[in-house]
Coordinates of C-alpha atoms in Angstrom, one line a residue:
X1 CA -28.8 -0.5 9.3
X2 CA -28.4 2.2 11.8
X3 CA -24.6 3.2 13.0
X4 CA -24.8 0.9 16.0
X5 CA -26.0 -2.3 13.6
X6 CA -23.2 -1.2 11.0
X7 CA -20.6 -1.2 13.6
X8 CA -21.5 -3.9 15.0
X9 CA -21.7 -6.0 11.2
X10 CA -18.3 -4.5 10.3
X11 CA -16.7 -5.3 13.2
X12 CA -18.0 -9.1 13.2
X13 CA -16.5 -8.8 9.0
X14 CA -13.4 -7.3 10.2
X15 CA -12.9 -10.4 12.6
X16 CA -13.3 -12.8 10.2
X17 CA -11.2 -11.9 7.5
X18 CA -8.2 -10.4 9.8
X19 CA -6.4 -13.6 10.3
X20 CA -3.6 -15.5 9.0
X21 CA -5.2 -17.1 6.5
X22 CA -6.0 -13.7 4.6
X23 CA -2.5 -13.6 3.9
X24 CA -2.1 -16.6 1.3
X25 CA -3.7 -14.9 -1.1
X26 CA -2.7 -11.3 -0.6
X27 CA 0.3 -9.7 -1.6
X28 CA 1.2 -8.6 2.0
X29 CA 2.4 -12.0 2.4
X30 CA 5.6 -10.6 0.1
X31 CA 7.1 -8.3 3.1
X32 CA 6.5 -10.7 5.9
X33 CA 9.3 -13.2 4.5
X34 CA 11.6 -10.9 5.8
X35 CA 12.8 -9.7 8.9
X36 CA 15.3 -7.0 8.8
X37 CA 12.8 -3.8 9.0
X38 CA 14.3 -2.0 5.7
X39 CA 13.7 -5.4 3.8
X40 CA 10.7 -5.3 4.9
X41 CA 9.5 -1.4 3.5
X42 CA 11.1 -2.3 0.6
X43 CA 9.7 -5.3 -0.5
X44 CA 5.9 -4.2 0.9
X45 CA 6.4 -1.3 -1.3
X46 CA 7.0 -2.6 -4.2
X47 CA 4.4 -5.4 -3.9
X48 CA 2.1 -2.6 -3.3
X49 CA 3.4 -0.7 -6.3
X50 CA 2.1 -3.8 -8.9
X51 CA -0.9 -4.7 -6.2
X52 CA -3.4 -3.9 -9.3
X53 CA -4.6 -6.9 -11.0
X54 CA -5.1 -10.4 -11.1
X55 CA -3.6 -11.4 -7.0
X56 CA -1.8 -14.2 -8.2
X57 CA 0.1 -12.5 -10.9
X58 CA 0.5 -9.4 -8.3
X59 CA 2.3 -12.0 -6.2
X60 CA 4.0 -14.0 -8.9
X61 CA 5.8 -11.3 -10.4
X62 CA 6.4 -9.4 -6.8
X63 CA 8.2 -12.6 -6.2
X64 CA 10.2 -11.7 -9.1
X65 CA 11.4 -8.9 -7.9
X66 CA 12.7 -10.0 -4.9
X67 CA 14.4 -12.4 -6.9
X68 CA 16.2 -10.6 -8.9
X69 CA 17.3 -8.5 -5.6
X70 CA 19.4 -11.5 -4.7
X71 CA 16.2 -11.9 -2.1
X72 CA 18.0 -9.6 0.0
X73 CA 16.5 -5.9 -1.1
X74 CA 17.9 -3.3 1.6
X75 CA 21.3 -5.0 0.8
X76 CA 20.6 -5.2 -3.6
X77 CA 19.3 -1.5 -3.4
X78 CA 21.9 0.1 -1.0
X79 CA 25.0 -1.9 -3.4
X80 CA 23.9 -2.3 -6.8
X81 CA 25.9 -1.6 -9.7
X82 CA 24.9 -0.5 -13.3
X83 CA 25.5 -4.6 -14.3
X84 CA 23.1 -5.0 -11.3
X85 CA 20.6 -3.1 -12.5
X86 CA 20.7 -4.8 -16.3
X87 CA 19.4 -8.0 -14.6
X88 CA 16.3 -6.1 -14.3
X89 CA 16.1 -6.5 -18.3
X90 CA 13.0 -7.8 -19.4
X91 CA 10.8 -7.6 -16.2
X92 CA 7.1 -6.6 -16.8
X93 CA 4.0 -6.4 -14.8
X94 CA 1.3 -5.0 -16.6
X95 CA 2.5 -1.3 -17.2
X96 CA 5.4 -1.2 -15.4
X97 CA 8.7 -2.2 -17.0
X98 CA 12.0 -3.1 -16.3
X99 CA 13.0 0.9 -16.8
X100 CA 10.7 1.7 -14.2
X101 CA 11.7 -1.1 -12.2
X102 CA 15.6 0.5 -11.9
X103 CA 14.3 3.9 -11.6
X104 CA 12.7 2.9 -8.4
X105 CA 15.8 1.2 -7.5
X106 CA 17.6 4.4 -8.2
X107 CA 15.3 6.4 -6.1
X108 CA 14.5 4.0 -3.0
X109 CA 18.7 4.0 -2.8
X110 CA 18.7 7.7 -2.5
X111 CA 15.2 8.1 0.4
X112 CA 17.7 5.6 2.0
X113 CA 20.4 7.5 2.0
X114 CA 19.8 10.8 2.1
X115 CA 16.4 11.2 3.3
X116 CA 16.6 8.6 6.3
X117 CA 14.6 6.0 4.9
X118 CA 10.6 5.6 3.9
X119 CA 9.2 5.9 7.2
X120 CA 10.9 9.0 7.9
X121 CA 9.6 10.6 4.9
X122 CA 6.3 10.0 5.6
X123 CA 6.1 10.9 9.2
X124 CA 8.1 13.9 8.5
X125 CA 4.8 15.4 6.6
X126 CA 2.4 13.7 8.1
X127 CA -0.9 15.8 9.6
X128 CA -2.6 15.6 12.3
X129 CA -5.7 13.9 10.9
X130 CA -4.7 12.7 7.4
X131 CA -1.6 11.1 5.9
X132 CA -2.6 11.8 2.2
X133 CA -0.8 15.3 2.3
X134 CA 2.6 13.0 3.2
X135 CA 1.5 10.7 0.2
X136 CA 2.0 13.7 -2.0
X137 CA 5.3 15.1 -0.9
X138 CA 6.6 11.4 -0.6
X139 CA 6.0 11.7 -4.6
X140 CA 8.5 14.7 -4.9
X141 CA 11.1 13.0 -2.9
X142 CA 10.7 9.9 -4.8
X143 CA 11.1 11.8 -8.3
X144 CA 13.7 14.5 -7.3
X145 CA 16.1 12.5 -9.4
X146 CA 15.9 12.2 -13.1
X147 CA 13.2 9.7 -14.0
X148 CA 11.3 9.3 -17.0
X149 CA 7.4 10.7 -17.1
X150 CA 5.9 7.8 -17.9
X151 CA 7.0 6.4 -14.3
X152 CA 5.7 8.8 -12.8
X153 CA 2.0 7.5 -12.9
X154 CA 3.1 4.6 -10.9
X155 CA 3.2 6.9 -7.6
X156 CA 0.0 8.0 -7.0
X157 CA -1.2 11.9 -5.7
X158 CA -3.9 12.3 -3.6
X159 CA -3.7 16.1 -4.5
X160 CA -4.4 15.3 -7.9
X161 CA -7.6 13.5 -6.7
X162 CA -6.2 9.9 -7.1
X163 CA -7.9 7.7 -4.5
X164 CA -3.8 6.2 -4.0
X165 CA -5.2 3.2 -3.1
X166 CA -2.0 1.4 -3.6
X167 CA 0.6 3.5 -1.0
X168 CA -2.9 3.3 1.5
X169 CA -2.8 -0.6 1.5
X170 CA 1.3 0.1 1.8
X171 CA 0.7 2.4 5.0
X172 CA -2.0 0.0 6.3
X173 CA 0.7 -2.7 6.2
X174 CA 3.3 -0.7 8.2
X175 CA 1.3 1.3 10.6
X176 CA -1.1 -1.5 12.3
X177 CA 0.3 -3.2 15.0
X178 CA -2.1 -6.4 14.2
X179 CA -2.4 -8.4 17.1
X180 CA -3.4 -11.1 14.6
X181 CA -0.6 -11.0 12.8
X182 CA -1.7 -9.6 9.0
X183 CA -0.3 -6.0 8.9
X184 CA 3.2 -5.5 9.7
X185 CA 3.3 -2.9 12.2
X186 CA 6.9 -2.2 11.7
X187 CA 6.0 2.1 12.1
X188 CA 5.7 3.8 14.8
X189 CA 5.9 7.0 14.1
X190 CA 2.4 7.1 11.9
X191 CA -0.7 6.8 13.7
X192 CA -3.7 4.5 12.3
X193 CA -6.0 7.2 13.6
X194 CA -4.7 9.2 10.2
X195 CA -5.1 5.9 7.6
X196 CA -7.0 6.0 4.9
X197 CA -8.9 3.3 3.5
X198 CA -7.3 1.5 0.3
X199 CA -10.1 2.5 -1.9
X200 CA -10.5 0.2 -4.7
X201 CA -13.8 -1.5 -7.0
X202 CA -14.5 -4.1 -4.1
X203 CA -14.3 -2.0 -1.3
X204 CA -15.8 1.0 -3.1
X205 CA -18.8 -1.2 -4.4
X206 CA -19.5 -2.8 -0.9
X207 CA -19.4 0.8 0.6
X208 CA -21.9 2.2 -1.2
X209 CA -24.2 -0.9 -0.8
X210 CA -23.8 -0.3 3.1
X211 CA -24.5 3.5 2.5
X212 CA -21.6 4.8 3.5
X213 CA -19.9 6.0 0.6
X214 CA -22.2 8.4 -1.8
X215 CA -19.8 9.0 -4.4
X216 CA -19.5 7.3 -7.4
X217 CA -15.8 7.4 -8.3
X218 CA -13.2 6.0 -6.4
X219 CA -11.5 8.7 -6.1
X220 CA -9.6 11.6 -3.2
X221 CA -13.0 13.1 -2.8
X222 CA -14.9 9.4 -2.1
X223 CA -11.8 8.7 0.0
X224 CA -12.4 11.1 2.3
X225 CA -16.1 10.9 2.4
X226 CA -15.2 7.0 3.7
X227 CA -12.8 8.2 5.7
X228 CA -15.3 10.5 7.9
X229 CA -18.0 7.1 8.1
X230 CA -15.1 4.9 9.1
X231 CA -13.6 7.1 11.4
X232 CA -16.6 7.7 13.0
X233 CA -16.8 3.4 13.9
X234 CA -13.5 3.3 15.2
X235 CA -11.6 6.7 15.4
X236 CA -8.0 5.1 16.6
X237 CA -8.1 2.2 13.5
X238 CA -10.4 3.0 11.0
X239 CA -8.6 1.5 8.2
X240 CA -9.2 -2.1 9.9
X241 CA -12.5 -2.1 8.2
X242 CA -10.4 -2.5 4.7
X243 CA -10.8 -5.8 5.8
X244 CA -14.8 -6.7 6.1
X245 CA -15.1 -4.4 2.8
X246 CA -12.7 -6.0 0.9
X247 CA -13.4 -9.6 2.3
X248 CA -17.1 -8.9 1.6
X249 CA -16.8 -7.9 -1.8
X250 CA -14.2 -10.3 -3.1
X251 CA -14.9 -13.1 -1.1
X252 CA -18.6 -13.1 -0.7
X253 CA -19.7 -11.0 -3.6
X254 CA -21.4 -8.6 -1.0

């Protein structure tokens, strides 16, 4: 395919699989129960923090969570108490535990407090044409308390090369004002010229069958090279074609 037939077979993807029914199955379905704005960022990013995995345990045990916030997180993670926080007991997904669980508790209460919140964070290091950078120093805030090193790797770094494919589906959530109604759109202050792609096995695979990915690894270095190709389809939403590579590699087996 040449640029204009790609485009063109992207865009027709993108319109299929951008609509409300993408969200039944997808964990971005966790954040839209809400509507208070804060309940919102917290919820998405914690769904986004276990997104890795079989989707219905992703969204099972993101359910969990929320449960165990009294479904109300701004309000659990702004008033907990130490007794609060032992309700976490026993909560697993995967690799992350219970102890990571109340660290990010313990950290989300202090970027609320003292560092005006998640989106101010982010837009506060943002670039002019990347947001991986503000992924990066978003990972010092978040671990400027004391916090065990194993949690760590649950916060990804694009400056250590990690693709961060997790906080890019996050962003893609917040950012994009969807007029189908999918992504959140509850930031302003980040433009989706700057997204990145959530680079995963799917959308990696289906990228590299369409020749536009190179790289083997899914990793900062493929990110970007996908980045350039996407951003040169659509330079104000690139990241709207997570949707036809994803949907075409899950969905159809592309």
């Amino acid at each position: 395919m040449n640029k204009q037939e790609l485009k063109a077979f992207l865009d027709e993807k993108y319109t299929q699989y951008n609509t409300l029914e993408f969200i039944d199955s997808d964990p971005v379905q966790i954040p839209h129960r809400y509507s208070l704005k804060e309940d919102k960022e917290i919820a998405g990013f914690l769904a986004a923090t276990i997104a890795w995995g079989n989707r219905k345990m992703i969204i099972n045990n993101s359910n969990k969570m929320m449960q165990l916030m009294g479904d109300s997180p701004y309000d659990f993670i702004m008033n907990f108490s130490s007794n609060d926080l032992k309700k976490l007991d026993g909560f697993v997904h995967r690799t992350f535990n219970a102890e990571d669980l109340k660290y990010f508790m313990t950290s989300l209460r202090n970027i609320y407090k003292n560092h005006g919140g998640l989106e101010t964070v982010f837009a506060k290091h943002q670039a002019v044409d990347s947001i991986q950078g503000a992924i990066s120093e978003f990972k010092k805030v978040f671990f400027e308390l004391e916090h065990l090193q194993r949690t760590t790797k649950h916060v990804s770094d694009p400056l250590n090369n990690s693709a961060a494919k997790r906080i890019n589906m996050m962003l893609r959530w917040f950012c994009r004002h969807d007029n189908n109604g999918v992504d959140l759109g509850i930031w302003d202050s980040v433009p989706t010229s700057i997204l990145s792609c959530p680079l995963d096995v799917h959308s990696g695979n289906v990228a590299r069958k369409l020749g536009i990915l190179t790289r083997k690894q899914n990793d900062a270095k493929a990110l970007k090279e996908l980045d350039t190709k996407l951003r040169e389809l659509d330079p104000n939403d690139p990241v709207k074609y997570d949707f036809a590579l994803f949907g075409l590699g899950v969905f159809e087996g592309f």
